[in-house]
Short mmCIF file of N, CA and C in Angstrom, two decimals:
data_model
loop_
_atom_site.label_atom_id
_atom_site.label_comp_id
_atom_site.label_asym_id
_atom_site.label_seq_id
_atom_site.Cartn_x
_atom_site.Cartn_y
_atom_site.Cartn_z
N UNK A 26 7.59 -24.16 -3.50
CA UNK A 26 8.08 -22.85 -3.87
C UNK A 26 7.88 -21.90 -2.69
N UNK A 27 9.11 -21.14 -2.54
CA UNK A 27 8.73 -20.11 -1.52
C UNK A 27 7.69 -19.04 -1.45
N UNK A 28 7.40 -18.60 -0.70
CA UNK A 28 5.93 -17.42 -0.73
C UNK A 28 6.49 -16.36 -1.61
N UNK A 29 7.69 -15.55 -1.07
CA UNK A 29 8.33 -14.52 -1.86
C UNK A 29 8.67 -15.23 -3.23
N UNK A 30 8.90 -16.13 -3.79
CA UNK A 30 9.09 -16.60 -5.13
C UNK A 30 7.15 -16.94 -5.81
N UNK A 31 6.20 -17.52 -4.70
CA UNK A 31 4.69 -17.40 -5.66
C UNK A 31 4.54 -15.97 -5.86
N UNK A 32 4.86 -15.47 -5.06
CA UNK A 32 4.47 -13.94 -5.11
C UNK A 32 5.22 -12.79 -6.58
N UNK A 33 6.23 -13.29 -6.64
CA UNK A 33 6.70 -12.51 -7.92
C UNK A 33 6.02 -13.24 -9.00
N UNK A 34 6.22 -14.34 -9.21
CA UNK A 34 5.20 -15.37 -10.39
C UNK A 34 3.97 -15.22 -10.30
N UNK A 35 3.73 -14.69 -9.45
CA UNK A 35 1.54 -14.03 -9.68
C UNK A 35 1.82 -12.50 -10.43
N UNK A 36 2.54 -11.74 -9.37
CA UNK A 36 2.80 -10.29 -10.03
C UNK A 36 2.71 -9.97 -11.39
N UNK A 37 3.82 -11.42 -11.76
CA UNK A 37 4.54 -10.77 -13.25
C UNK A 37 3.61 -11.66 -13.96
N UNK A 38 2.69 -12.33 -13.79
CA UNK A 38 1.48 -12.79 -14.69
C UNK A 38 0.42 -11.72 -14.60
N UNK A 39 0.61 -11.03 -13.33
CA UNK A 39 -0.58 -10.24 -13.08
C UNK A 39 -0.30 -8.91 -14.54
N UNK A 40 0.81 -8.74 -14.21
CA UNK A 40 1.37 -7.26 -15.35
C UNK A 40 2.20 -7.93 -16.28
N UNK A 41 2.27 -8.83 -16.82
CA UNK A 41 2.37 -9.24 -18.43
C UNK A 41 4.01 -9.47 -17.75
N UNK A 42 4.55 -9.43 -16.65
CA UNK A 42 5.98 -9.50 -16.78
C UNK A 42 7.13 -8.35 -16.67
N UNK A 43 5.95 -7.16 -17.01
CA UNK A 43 6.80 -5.62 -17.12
C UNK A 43 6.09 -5.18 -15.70
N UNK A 44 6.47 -4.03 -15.71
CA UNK A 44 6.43 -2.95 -14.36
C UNK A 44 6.72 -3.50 -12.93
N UNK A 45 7.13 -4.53 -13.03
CA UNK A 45 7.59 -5.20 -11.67
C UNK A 45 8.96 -5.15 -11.49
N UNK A 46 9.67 -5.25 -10.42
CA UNK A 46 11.17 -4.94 -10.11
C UNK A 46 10.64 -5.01 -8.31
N UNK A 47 12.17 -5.48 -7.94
CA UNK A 47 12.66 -5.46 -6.63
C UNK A 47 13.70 -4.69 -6.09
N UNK A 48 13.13 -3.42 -5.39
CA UNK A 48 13.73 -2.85 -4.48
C UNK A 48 14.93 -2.87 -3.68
N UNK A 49 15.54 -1.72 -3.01
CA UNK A 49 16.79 -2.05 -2.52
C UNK A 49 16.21 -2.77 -1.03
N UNK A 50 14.58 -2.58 -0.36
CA UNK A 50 14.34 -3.22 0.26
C UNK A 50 14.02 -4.58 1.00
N UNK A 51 14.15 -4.97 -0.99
CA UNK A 51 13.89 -6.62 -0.75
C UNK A 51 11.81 -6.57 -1.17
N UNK A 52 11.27 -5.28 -1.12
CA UNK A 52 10.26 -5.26 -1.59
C UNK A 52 9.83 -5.06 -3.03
N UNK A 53 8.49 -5.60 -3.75
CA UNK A 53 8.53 -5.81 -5.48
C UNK A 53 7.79 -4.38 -5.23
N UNK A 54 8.35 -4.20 -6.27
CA UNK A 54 7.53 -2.41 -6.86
C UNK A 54 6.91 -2.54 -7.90
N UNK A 55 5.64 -2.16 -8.06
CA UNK A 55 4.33 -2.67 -8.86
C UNK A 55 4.29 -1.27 -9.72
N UNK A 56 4.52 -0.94 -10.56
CA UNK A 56 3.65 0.39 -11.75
C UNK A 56 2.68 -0.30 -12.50
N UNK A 57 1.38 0.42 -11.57
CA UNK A 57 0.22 0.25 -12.16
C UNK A 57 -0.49 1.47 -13.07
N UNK A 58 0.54 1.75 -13.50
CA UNK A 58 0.15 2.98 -14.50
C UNK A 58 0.02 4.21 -14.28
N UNK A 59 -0.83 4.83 -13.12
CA UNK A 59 -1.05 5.88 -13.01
C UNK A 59 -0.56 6.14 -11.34
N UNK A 60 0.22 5.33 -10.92
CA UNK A 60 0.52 4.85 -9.67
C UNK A 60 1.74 3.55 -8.93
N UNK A 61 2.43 3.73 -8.62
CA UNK A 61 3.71 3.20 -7.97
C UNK A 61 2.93 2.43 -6.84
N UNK A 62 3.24 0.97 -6.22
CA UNK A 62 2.99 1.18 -4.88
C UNK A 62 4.14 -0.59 -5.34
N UNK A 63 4.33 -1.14 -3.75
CA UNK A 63 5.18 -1.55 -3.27
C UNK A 63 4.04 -2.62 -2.64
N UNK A 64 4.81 -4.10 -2.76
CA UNK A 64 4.32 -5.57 -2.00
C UNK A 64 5.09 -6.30 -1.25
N UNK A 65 5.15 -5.92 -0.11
CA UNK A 65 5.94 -6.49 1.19
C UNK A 65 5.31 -7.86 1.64
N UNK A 66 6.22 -8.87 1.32
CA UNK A 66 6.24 -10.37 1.75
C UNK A 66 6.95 -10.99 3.29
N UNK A 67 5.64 -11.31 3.92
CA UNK A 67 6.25 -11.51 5.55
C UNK A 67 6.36 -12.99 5.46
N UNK A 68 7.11 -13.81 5.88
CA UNK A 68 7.24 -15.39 6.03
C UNK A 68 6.26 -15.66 7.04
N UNK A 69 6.55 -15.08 8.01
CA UNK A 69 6.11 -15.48 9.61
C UNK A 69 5.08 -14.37 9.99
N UNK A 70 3.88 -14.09 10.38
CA UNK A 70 2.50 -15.41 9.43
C UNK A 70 2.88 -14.81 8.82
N UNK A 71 2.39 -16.24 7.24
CA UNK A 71 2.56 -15.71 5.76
C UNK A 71 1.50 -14.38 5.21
N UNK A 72 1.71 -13.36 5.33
CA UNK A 72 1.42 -12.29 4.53
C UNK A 72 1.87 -11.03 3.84
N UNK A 73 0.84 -10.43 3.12
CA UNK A 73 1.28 -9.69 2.16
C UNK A 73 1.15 -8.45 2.76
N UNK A 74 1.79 -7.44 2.35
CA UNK A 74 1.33 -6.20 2.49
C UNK A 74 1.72 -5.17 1.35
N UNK A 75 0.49 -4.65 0.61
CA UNK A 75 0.42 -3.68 -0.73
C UNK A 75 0.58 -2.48 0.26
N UNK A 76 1.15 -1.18 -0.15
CA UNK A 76 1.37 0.14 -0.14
C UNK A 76 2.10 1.13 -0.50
N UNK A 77 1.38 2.21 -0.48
CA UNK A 77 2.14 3.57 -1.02
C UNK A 77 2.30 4.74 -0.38
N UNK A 78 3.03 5.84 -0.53
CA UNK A 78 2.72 7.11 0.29
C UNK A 78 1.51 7.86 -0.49
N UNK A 79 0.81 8.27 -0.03
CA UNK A 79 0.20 9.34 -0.60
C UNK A 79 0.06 10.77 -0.42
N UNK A 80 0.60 11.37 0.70
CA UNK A 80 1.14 12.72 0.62
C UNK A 80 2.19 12.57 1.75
N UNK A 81 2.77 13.71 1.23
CA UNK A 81 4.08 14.02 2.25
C UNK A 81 4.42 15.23 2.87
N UNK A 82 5.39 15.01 3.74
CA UNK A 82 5.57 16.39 4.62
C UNK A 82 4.50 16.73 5.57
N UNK A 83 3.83 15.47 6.25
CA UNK A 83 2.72 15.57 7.03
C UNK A 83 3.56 15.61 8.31
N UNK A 84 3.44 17.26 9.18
CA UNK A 84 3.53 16.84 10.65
C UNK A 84 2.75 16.16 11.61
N UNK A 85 3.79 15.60 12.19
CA UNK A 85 2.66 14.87 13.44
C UNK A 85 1.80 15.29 14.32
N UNK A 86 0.81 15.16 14.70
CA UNK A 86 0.09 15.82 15.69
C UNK A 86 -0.97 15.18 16.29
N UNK A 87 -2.10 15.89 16.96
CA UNK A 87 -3.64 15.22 17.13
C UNK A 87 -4.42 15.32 16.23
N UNK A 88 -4.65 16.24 15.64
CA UNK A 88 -4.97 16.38 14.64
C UNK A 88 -5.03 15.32 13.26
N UNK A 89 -3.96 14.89 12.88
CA UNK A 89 -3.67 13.85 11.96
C UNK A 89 -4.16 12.84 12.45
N UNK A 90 -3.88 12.23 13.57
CA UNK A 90 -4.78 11.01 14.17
C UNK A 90 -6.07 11.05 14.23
N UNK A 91 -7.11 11.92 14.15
CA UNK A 91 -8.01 12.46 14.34
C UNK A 91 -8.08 12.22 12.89
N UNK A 92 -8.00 12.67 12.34
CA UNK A 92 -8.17 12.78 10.45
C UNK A 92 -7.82 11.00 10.00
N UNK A 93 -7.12 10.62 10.89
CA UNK A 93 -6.75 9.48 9.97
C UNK A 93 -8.00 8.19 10.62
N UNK A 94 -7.93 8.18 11.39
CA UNK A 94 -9.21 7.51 12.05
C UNK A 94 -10.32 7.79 11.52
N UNK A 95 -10.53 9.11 11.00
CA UNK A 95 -12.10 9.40 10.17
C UNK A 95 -11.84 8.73 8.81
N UNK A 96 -10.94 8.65 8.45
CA UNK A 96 -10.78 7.88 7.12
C UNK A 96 -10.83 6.78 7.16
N UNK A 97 -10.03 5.80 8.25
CA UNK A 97 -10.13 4.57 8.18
C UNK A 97 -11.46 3.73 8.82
N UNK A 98 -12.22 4.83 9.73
CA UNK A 98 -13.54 4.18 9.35
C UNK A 98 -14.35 3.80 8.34
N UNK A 99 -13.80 4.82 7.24
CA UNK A 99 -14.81 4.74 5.74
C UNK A 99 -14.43 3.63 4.92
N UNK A 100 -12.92 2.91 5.19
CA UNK A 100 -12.36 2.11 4.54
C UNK A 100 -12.83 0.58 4.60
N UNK A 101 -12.73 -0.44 3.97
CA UNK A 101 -12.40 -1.42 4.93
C UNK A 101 -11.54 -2.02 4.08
N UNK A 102 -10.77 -2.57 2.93
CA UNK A 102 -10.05 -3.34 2.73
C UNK A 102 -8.77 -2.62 3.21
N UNK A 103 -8.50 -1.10 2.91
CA UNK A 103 -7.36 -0.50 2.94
C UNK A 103 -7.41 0.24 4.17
N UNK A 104 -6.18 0.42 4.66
CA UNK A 104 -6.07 1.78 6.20
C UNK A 104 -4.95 3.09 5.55
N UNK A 105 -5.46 3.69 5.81
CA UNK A 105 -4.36 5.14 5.90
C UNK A 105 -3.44 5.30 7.27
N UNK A 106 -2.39 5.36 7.09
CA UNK A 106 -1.14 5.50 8.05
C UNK A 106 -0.55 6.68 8.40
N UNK A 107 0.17 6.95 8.71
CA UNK A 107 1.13 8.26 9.24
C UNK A 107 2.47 7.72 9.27
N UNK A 108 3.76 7.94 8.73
CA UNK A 108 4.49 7.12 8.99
C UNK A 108 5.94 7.83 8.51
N UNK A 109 6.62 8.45 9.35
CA UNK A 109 8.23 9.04 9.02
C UNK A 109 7.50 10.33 7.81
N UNK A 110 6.71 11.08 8.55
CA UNK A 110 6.03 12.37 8.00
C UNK A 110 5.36 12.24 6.58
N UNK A 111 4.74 10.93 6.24
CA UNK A 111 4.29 10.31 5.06
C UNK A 111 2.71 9.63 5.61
N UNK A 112 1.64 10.22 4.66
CA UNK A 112 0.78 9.22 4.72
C UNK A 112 0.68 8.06 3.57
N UNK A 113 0.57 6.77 4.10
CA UNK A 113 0.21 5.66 3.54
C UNK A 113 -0.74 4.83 3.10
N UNK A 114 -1.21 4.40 2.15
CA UNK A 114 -2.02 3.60 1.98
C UNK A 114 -1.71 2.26 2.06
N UNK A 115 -2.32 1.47 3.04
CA UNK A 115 -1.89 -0.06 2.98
C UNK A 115 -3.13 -0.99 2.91
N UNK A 116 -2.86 -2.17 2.52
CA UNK A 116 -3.49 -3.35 2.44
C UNK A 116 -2.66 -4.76 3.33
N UNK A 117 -3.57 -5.30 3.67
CA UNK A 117 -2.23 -6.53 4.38
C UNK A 117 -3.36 -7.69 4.27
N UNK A 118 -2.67 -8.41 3.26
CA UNK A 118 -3.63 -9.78 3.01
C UNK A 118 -2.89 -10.93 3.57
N UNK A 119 -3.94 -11.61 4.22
CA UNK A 119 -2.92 -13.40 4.77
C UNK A 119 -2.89 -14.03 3.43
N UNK A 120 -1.73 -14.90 3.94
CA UNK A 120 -1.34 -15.44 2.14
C UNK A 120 -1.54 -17.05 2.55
N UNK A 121 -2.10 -17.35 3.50
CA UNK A 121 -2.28 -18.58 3.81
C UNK A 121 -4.23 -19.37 3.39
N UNK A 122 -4.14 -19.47 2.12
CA UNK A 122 -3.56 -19.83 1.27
C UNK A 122 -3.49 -18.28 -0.06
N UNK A 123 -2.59 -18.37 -0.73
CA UNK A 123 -2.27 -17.34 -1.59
C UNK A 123 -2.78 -17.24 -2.50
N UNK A 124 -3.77 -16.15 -2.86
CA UNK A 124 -5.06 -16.29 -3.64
C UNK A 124 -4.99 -15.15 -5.06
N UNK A 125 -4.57 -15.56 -5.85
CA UNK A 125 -4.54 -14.74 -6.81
C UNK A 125 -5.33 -13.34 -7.11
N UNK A 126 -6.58 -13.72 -6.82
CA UNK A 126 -7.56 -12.88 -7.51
C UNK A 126 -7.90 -12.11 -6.68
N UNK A 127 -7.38 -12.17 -4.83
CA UNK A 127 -7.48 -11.56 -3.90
C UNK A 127 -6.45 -10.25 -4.31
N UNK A 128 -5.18 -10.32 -4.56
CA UNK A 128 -4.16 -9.99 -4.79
C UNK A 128 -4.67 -9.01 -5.94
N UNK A 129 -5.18 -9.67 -7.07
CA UNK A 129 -5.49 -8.69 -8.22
C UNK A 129 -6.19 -7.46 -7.92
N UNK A 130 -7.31 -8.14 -7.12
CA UNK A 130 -8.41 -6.76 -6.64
C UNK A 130 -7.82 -5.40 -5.93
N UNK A 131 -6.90 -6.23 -4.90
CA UNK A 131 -6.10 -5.39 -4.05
C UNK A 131 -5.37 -4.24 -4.93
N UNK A 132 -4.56 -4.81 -5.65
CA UNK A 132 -4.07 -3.82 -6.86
C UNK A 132 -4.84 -3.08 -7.60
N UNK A 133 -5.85 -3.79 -8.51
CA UNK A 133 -7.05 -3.14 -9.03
C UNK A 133 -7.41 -1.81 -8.63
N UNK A 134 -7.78 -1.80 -7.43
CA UNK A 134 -8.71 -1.24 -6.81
C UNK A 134 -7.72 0.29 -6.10
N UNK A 135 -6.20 -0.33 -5.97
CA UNK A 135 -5.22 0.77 -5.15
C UNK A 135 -5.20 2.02 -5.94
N UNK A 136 -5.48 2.16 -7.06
CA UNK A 136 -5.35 3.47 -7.71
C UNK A 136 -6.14 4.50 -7.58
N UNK A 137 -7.11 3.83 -7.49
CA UNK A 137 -8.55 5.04 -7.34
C UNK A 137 -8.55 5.09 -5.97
N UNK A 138 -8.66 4.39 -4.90
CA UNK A 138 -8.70 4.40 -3.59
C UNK A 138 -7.22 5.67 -3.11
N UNK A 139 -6.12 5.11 -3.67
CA UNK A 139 -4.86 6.12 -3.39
C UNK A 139 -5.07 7.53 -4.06
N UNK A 140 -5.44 7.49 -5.01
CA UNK A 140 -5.77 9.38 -5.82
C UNK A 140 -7.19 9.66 -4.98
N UNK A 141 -8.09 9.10 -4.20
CA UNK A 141 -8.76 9.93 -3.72
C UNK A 141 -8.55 10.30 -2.14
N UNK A 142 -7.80 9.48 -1.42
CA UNK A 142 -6.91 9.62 -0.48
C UNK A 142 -5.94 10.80 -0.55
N UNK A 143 -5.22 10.37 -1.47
CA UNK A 143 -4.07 11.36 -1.72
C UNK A 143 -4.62 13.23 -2.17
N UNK A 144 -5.88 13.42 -2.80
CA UNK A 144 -6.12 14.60 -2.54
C UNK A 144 -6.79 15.18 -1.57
N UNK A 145 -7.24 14.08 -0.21
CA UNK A 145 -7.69 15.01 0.71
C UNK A 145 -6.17 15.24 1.67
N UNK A 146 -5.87 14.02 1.60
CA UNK A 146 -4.22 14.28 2.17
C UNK A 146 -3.48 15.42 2.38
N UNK A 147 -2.95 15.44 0.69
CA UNK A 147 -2.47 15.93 0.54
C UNK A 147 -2.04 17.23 0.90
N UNK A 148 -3.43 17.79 1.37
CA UNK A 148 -3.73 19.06 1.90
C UNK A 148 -3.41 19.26 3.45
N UNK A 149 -3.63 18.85 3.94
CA UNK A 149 -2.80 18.36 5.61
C UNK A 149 -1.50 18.76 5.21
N UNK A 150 -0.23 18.64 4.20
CA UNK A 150 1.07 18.85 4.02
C UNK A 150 1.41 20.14 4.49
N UNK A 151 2.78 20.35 5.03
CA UNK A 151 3.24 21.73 6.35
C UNK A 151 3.03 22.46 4.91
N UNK A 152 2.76 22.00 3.74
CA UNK A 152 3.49 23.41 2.46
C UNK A 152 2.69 23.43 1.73
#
């Protein structure tokens, strides 16, 4: 079975089958209830990558790099990004071999990690 095909068959066991759907990107979109985020499947190396925006309308600057580096020291499974005036929360797991319960945690865990992200963020926004 292909990686992008284990990968929807963990998802939709992971969430009963509901809140999963595929994107116009070709990426699965996960509603974990209190939170949206997105699972990008790479063939070549096999891995995953979980993420979301968590605030927007962030200009670029030194500043932001500066802020985002103080965050991603505190992190370690997840990094905060900057990305087309969006900060991100990502995860990027090797899928070699593809581990269910790795996957679960990752999700698990993205909601609270993204809402406490997302309100220091958020505040950085030009508005």
């Amino acid at each position: 079975m292909a990686l992008r095909d284990e990968v929807l068959v963990m998802l939709n066991a992971l969430y009963e089958g509901t809140g999963v759907s595929e994107d116009c990107d070709g990426d699965f979109k996960v509603d974990l209830g209190e939170r949206l985020c997105w699972v990008r499947v790479y063939d070549e190396p096999p891995t995953l990558s979980v993420f979301a925006p968590v605030a927007n309308e962030i200009a670029p600057g030194p500043h932001i790099d500066e802020k985002l580096r103080e965050l991603n020291n505190a992190l370690v499974v997840f990094r905060a990004l900057w990305e087309e005036e969006h900060i991100l929360l990502r995860a990027d797991l090797m899928a070699t071999p593809l581990v269910a319960l790795q996957l679960q945690r990752v999700l698990d865990d993205f909601t609270a990690v993204a809402a406490e992200l997302a309100e220091e963020t958020q505040a950085w926004s030009r508005f």
